[in-house]
């Protein structure tokens, strides 16, 4: 007598048989037949052919039969729209039934029939049901509006159902309120712009009252809706928090998490000094811990959210480390999440416990988990300095186990530890080298190669080790190839005598035999560096590396703030804002945490303070007038001060842009073949023009590259001009230009002998000048200059000579002597060779200085016909040591704020106005402020020269 | 909101589908099957799976995957909680929740699911309301229905559906009025090699079985309510009373329900009632290993520990085990490498032990991982946290109910590392 018999009727003619039964006179037989039909439907069989016969059974007072027919209708009406019309009459009649259950059922079912023709008939009954005396019918009707909206949004708006729905928010029955909120939220989601849920203190109050009385699911809807509200001050926020807090003790974890979201968001508005703030923090911990004792699926979602909460407010769970310890039979997805949170909570106080646990995990069975545990040990070492030694010894113990994947993971993290604590744990290198052969994963190989290269001077057989990798160079992954290239160059620079052959080999492998542009370009860079200037190469390749940060995978603060607003949603599970993954078409409104505002008593005029205004934490820097400084301040401090300040991107930008600019000059004036005599310049062909940041190379690779190129700043170099014509100097022609590279200025001279006799004994001297420019070395012309011969000389300059103000300011008087005579000439040098590398001013400094310099020192210039956008401008300027500190967009114009410093310590501040996207208007406006206004004119000329070349 | 539900058995067949909005093709489950394949074990299938147009949220219970399909941003906990509620409801209706039982009652299942959600919004999830709408099948009712032609679908609006006490219907009548409360505490603990406690916490619940006539109003007070600082209540409990007086005041649901669950965390000292002495050694290069464990009582407050069961997942290298228990029975499955020892009661005078040898794969190196020992036990008449009910009072009704309170302590996830 069970329903499973319905599953077994698979024989042919089944439909036919059912048809006969459906049309039977006997009620019981009919019902049995409908049941069979439903059963077939649930297992996915197509029984749509029976549509008319089933609909015929609809007119009945047997409620079960009616429901069964309704079930059938909902499933198949769409495929048989014409037939479905037959059912309309019964629906309309049922909507008038004295039994509220039947009225509700009818309106509910009608909404589920997604056929346009039916929806037309639905409007009248729905309107009645929305005002029904029975709350059960009203709440069902509320949901029906959402259904109808999904089918035909226009119809719902035209019929005014949305307003009726809004009225239901004030209904006397909490369940009706909850359903109305749910329906409105769903409709609002497809119309993000519409202001459906217009929340005000009155409606909030109603929602809070309903919150206490409605079902658990209704509570979730209401809480999620509350989270979208922004209270007007901290008072209101606190009173809402007080009324939401009891929800933390609900047995339904979704209610708890939605309540946590509301509290986390509104807490942002409360002052930290408030007693209530501390109380609230304490109240948040227990419910979060309790979520972890639920079923694993719930734990997973809870853990993903706790991960966000821990990043935003670590103080909440700082004492709860132990609940995140992993049980061996937790599902893997729970284990990995727990591990992540353990690291985030690790501190000096609990590190011993954490390490003991991690070591335990590293011997588990699950490979993924073990790997992550080993990695976690490394992260502990980097995060908690006091534990570093212990971590390293733990990792060494693990390496001794010789379990392949453990060893590889351990080597990867030890590399990071070396980066964080240079020259501290090198004693372990020997142990690492023993395991060289067992490494088969690219990341581990790359890490090992990095270690060998970095500490080449301490590893006796470093060359042998690296050579062993070189054999299968082309089979390695890009990551390993890049690392190997860098490591061998490092090795060469450290032990040049015995490794020349090796470095030649790797350079030719990288540049000639490889198709990978990253690898090839890096090969060329090294090659040219080595052939041009081995000293510079050393400075570049062996430059001191920036320390790595403590936590590498923290979520960026603005994103974190946005995600906090999405606690409990899918966004919080993916750690991405909904705009990143919700299907297109449905726009998503960005949410942000409310700013901390004081209540009306504590500020004098709260009405005039807009919500986004900078909080009064640093009143002394905020200028009264809304001038440039104010704007700049807005730029800097505008975002609500919550959590750490926003990371500025300009720092990283510098390095990448320099790569482009620096390289151009590196390629451009390459003095051929005068570097180390052992080097042949690389083939000039196939040097790709674009050398952006290498794509897909590992982080460690980037460090090598960017830190190196970062110091290799090359200013714009003007083409050589004739300074001393031959006819004035008895046959000696001198042309030249000035360059600035890697912080040093030089005068590039070209001497041509146009006389008929050999010239020897060259010497050079400068007259006193405005910036104390003087030759740093004697002029060296090695061989006598025979007739019609030309020699190129780069004369290094310094700025420590005696100073005398010249007119014009950049005038330089030079005397050149040879065996024939002494010649005098004068030249004007471009001011940008005097712009130093550390000319980047701190933002705050900039603001203060700009304010400090009197307005009469400001000079205005126009740079005509310069069709560049802001990015191009700032990268061009940056390569000549003019640094962009901030960028702002005002009414379609880009404003760049820049600073530069001269060799004698004079700061020049600049504001550059660009109008992008306006082809007819290509002039740039430049305002310069400087304590020595006489340099402005020349700085302007430098700007013009740089930008136009 | 929740779009569709698919029920998938362990062999990967979809045996039931239900759609609350438009029909979603069952091919969407292919993404689930992919994930299932990647996860070696059913327990490890991730609960949230993105697909190009939908999200699949699943729970795995009773060897069945309950997979919900959603299309818009919906709180995942809401969906997962709901799925668990579905499973609980099936269990409540049919006694067990299994594929054959669901198939046997497919029409009731379908009717129940239809009542639980409307357009993806939860409609009626309280078991007493559902049971008024759709009566659970019993043999008697089936027989009666067949004879009289009546149905198992209620035709009246359930009284609880809209009242302020949705968990209770009006007009409840019993001849024997009884109220029983079970205080059940589970100890979750991790004990390390040396026997010291790494973490220990107590998950406690108070389950009620209340069969009282009319609309009784109950008050339950504790001797030591301060133990309860992290609690989750059934909606019937008046939160304000608890905040101010630390007593539970409520109009109970009819029948069995969970009144309260609580959590006593690691900060408070959690007593560990048993200890395990172990000596498990794998020797390199030898094909035999030694295995010995002894279980004994620790802090039991003078009560007997019973229902002791020891299980351990042995490393892959263990081919077989030859063991002798001092009491109880043991089994070792050479395929799954699962050792289980049903110990029974612990007699403090004669501690139960299990000794013997393991035969290891010849030539293989020492296993990387040490087995973890899983322990189950029960202690009657004891709440290990020390929680004690002071008194239970009833207001609002005239009769005198029969009251009873039972305590029990169990092992939850109790693991001993070796």
Coordinates of C-alpha atoms in Angstrom, one line a residue, chain A residues 1-7 28 31 35-36 38-39 41-45 62-65 67-68 71 74-75 78 99-102 105 108 112 114 134-137 139-140 143-144 146-147 150 173-176 179 182-183 186 189 212-213 215-217 219-221 224 245-254 256-258 261 283 285-287 289-302 305 319-320 322-323 325-333 353 356-357 360-361 363-366 401 403 405 566 568-574 578 581-583 586, chain B residues 1 14-23 26 39 43-55 57-61 70-85 100 102-111 114-126 133-134 142 145-146 148-158 160-164 166 188-190 192-193 197-201 203 229-235 239-240 243 261-263 265-267 311-313 316 338 368-370 372-374 413-415 417-418:
Chain A
X1 CA 0.0 0.0 0.0
X2 CA 2.8 2.4 -0.6
X3 CA 3.4 5.0 -3.2
X4 CA 6.5 3.2 -4.5
X5 CA 4.2 1.3 -6.7
X6 CA 3.8 4.5 -8.8
X7 CA 7.4 4.2 -9.7
X28 CA -11.2 7.0 -5.2
X31 CA -7.5 10.3 -6.8
X35 CA -1.4 10.4 -7.5
X36 CA 0.2 8.2 -10.1
X38 CA 2.1 13.2 -9.8
X39 CA 4.6 10.4 -8.9
X41 CA 6.0 13.8 -12.7
X42 CA 8.3 14.0 -9.7
X43 CA 10.7 11.5 -11.1
X44 CA 10.9 13.5 -14.3
X45 CA 8.6 11.6 -16.6
X62 CA -11.9 16.9 -1.9
X63 CA -9.1 19.2 -0.8
X64 CA -6.4 16.6 -1.3
X65 CA -7.4 15.9 -4.9
X67 CA -4.1 20.2 -4.2
X68 CA -2.8 17.4 -6.3
X71 CA 0.6 20.6 -8.2
X74 CA 1.9 24.4 -11.8
X75 CA 4.3 22.0 -13.4
X78 CA 3.5 26.7 -19.2
X99 CA -12.6 28.8 3.8
X100 CA -9.5 31.0 4.1
X101 CA -7.3 27.9 3.4
X102 CA -8.9 27.5 0.0
X105 CA -4.4 28.1 -1.9
X108 CA -1.0 30.9 -4.3
X112 CA 2.7 29.9 -9.8
X114 CA 3.5 31.4 -15.4
X134 CA -7.8 36.8 7.2
X135 CA -4.1 37.4 7.7
X136 CA -3.2 34.0 6.3
X137 CA -4.7 35.0 2.9
X139 CA 0.4 37.0 3.7
X140 CA 0.0 34.5 0.9
X143 CA 4.1 36.7 -1.9
X144 CA 1.9 36.4 -4.9
X146 CA 6.4 39.0 -6.0
X147 CA 5.5 36.1 -8.2
X150 CA 8.6 38.1 -11.8
X173 CA 0.0 40.8 11.8
X174 CA 3.8 40.2 12.0
X175 CA 3.8 37.3 9.5
X176 CA 2.1 39.6 7.0
X179 CA 6.2 38.4 3.9
X182 CA 10.4 39.5 1.7
X183 CA 8.3 40.2 -1.4
X186 CA 12.9 40.3 -3.9
X189 CA 16.6 43.2 -6.1
X212 CA 10.0 39.8 17.9
X213 CA 6.8 38.1 16.9
X215 CA 8.6 33.2 12.4
X216 CA 12.3 32.5 12.2
X217 CA 12.3 32.9 8.4
X219 CA 13.1 37.3 11.1
X220 CA 15.7 36.7 8.5
X221 CA 13.9 38.8 5.9
X224 CA 18.3 41.6 6.1
X245 CA 20.8 41.6 20.1
X246 CA 18.2 39.1 21.5
X247 CA 18.2 37.5 18.0
X248 CA 21.7 36.3 18.7
X249 CA 20.2 33.6 20.9
X250 CA 18.0 32.2 18.2
X251 CA 18.3 28.5 17.4
X252 CA 18.2 29.2 13.7
X253 CA 21.8 30.0 12.6
X254 CA 20.6 32.1 9.6
X256 CA 21.9 34.6 14.2
X257 CA 24.1 35.5 11.2
X258 CA 21.7 38.1 9.9
X261 CA 25.4 41.5 10.1
X283 CA 28.0 39.6 23.1
X285 CA 31.6 36.1 20.4
X286 CA 29.4 33.4 21.9
X287 CA 26.9 33.1 19.1
X289 CA 31.3 30.1 18.5
X290 CA 28.0 28.3 18.7
X291 CA 27.6 28.4 15.0
X292 CA 30.7 26.1 14.9
X293 CA 29.0 23.3 16.7
X294 CA 26.3 23.1 14.0
X295 CA 26.2 20.8 11.0
X296 CA 29.3 21.0 8.8
X297 CA 27.5 22.8 6.0
X298 CA 26.4 25.5 8.3
X299 CA 29.9 25.6 9.8
X300 CA 31.4 26.2 6.4
X301 CA 29.2 29.3 5.7
X302 CA 29.8 30.5 9.3
X305 CA 31.8 34.9 7.5
X319 CA 40.3 34.5 22.9
X320 CA 38.5 31.8 21.0
X322 CA 40.6 26.8 20.4
X323 CA 37.3 26.4 18.8
X325 CA 41.2 23.6 16.2
X326 CA 40.6 21.0 13.6
X327 CA 39.0 17.6 14.3
X328 CA 40.3 14.8 12.2
X329 CA 36.9 13.9 10.9
X330 CA 35.8 17.4 9.9
X331 CA 35.1 17.6 6.2
X332 CA 38.0 19.0 4.2
X333 CA 36.2 22.3 3.4
X353 CA 49.5 26.2 21.0
X356 CA 51.8 22.4 18.2
X357 CA 48.4 22.0 16.4
X360 CA 50.0 17.7 14.3
X361 CA 48.0 18.6 11.1
X363 CA 51.1 14.5 9.7
X364 CA 47.5 14.0 8.6
X365 CA 46.4 12.0 5.6
X366 CA 44.7 14.6 3.5
X401 CA 60.1 13.2 7.4
X403 CA 57.4 13.1 2.7
X405 CA 54.8 17.2 -0.7
X566 CA 27.0 41.3 2.9
X568 CA 25.5 35.9 5.6
X569 CA 25.0 36.2 1.8
X570 CA 26.7 34.3 -1.1
X571 CA 29.0 37.3 -1.4
X572 CA 30.4 36.6 2.0
X573 CA 31.0 33.0 1.0
X574 CA 32.9 33.9 -2.1
X578 CA 27.9 40.7 -5.6
X581 CA 29.4 37.3 -9.8
X582 CA 25.7 38.1 -9.8
X583 CA 24.4 37.6 -13.3
X586 CA 20.4 42.9 -12.5
Chain B
X1 CA 14.8 32.5 -3.0
X14 CA 18.2 12.0 -8.9
X15 CA 15.2 10.3 -7.4
X16 CA 13.0 13.3 -6.6
X17 CA 12.8 16.9 -7.9
X18 CA 10.6 19.7 -6.7
X19 CA 10.3 23.2 -8.3
X20 CA 8.8 26.2 -6.5
X21 CA 9.3 28.6 -9.4
X22 CA 9.8 27.7 -13.0
X23 CA 11.2 24.3 -13.8
X26 CA 17.9 18.5 -13.9
X39 CA 35.6 15.1 -3.5
X43 CA 31.2 14.2 3.3
X44 CA 33.7 16.3 1.5
X45 CA 31.4 17.7 -1.2
X46 CA 31.5 21.5 -0.8
X47 CA 28.1 22.8 0.4
X48 CA 28.1 25.8 -2.0
X49 CA 28.8 25.2 -5.7
X50 CA 28.5 27.9 -8.3
X51 CA 27.3 27.1 -11.8
X52 CA 27.0 29.6 -14.7
X53 CA 23.4 30.5 -13.9
X54 CA 22.6 29.0 -10.6
X55 CA 24.1 28.2 -7.2
X57 CA 23.6 24.4 -2.0
X58 CA 23.5 21.0 -0.5
X59 CA 23.4 19.1 2.7
X60 CA 24.3 15.4 3.1
X61 CA 22.3 13.4 5.5
X70 CA 19.0 29.2 -6.2
X71 CA 19.4 31.9 -8.8
X72 CA 19.7 35.1 -6.9
X73 CA 21.6 36.3 -3.9
X74 CA 20.0 34.4 -1.0
X75 CA 21.6 33.9 2.4
X76 CA 23.1 30.5 2.1
X77 CA 22.6 29.7 5.8
X78 CA 18.9 30.3 5.3
X79 CA 18.9 27.7 2.5
X80 CA 21.0 25.2 4.4
X81 CA 18.9 25.6 7.6
X82 CA 15.8 25.0 5.5
X83 CA 17.3 21.9 4.0
X84 CA 18.0 20.5 7.4
X85 CA 14.5 21.3 8.4
X100 CA 12.9 3.8 -0.1
X102 CA 10.7 8.8 0.5
X103 CA 9.8 6.8 -2.5
X104 CA 7.1 4.9 -0.6
X105 CA 5.5 8.2 0.5
X106 CA 6.3 10.3 -2.5
X107 CA 2.9 12.0 -2.7
X108 CA 3.0 13.0 1.0
X109 CA 6.6 14.2 0.5
X110 CA 5.5 16.3 -2.4
X111 CA 2.5 17.7 -0.6
X114 CA 4.6 22.3 -1.4
X115 CA 3.4 23.4 2.0
X116 CA 6.9 24.2 3.3
X117 CA 7.7 26.8 0.6
X118 CA 5.7 29.1 -1.5
X119 CA 7.6 30.8 -4.4
X120 CA 10.7 29.8 -2.5
X121 CA 9.6 31.6 0.7
X122 CA 9.2 29.4 3.7
X123 CA 5.6 28.9 4.5
X124 CA 5.1 26.3 7.2
X125 CA 8.1 24.6 8.7
X126 CA 6.8 23.9 12.2
X133 CA -2.1 20.4 7.1
X134 CA -0.8 17.1 5.9
X142 CA -4.3 4.4 5.4
X145 CA -8.9 6.3 4.2
X146 CA -9.2 3.5 1.8
X148 CA -14.1 5.9 3.9
X149 CA -12.5 7.8 1.0
X150 CA -11.4 10.5 3.4
X151 CA -8.0 12.1 2.9
X152 CA -4.9 12.9 4.8
X153 CA -5.1 16.5 3.9
X154 CA -6.5 18.8 6.5
X155 CA -9.2 21.1 5.2
X156 CA -9.0 23.7 8.0
X157 CA -6.5 26.4 8.4
X158 CA -4.1 25.3 11.1
X160 CA -1.0 27.8 15.0
X161 CA -0.3 29.3 11.6
X162 CA -1.0 32.8 12.6
X163 CA -1.3 33.0 16.3
X164 CA 1.5 34.6 18.4
X166 CA 2.6 29.4 16.2
X188 CA 33.7 17.6 22.4
X189 CA 37.3 17.2 23.2
X190 CA 40.7 16.8 21.6
X192 CA 46.9 15.0 22.8
X193 CA 49.4 12.2 22.9
X197 CA 43.4 18.4 27.0
X198 CA 43.9 20.6 24.0
X199 CA 40.3 21.7 23.7
X200 CA 37.2 20.7 25.5
X201 CA 33.8 22.1 25.3
X203 CA 27.4 21.2 23.8
X229 CA 26.1 32.3 29.1
X230 CA 25.9 31.1 25.5
X231 CA 22.4 29.9 24.7
X232 CA 20.0 29.4 21.8
X233 CA 16.3 29.2 22.6
X234 CA 13.3 27.7 21.0
X235 CA 11.1 30.7 19.9
X239 CA 13.9 36.3 26.2
X240 CA 13.2 39.3 28.5
X243 CA 17.7 38.4 30.6
X261 CA 20.7 24.5 23.5
X262 CA 23.8 25.8 25.2
X263 CA 27.5 25.8 24.9
X265 CA 33.2 26.9 26.3
X266 CA 36.8 26.1 26.9
X267 CA 37.3 29.0 29.3
X311 CA 37.0 3.4 17.0
X312 CA 40.1 4.3 15.1
X313 CA 41.0 4.7 11.5
X316 CA 46.8 2.3 5.1
X338 CA 38.6 0.7 10.6
X368 CA 53.2 9.2 8.1
X369 CA 50.1 9.6 10.2
X370 CA 49.3 8.3 13.6
X372 CA 43.4 9.1 16.1
X373 CA 41.2 7.3 18.6
X374 CA 37.5 8.2 18.6
X413 CA 33.4 14.5 19.0
X414 CA 35.8 13.0 21.5
X415 CA 39.2 12.4 20.0
X417 CA 45.6 11.7 19.3
X418 CA 48.3 9.1 19.5

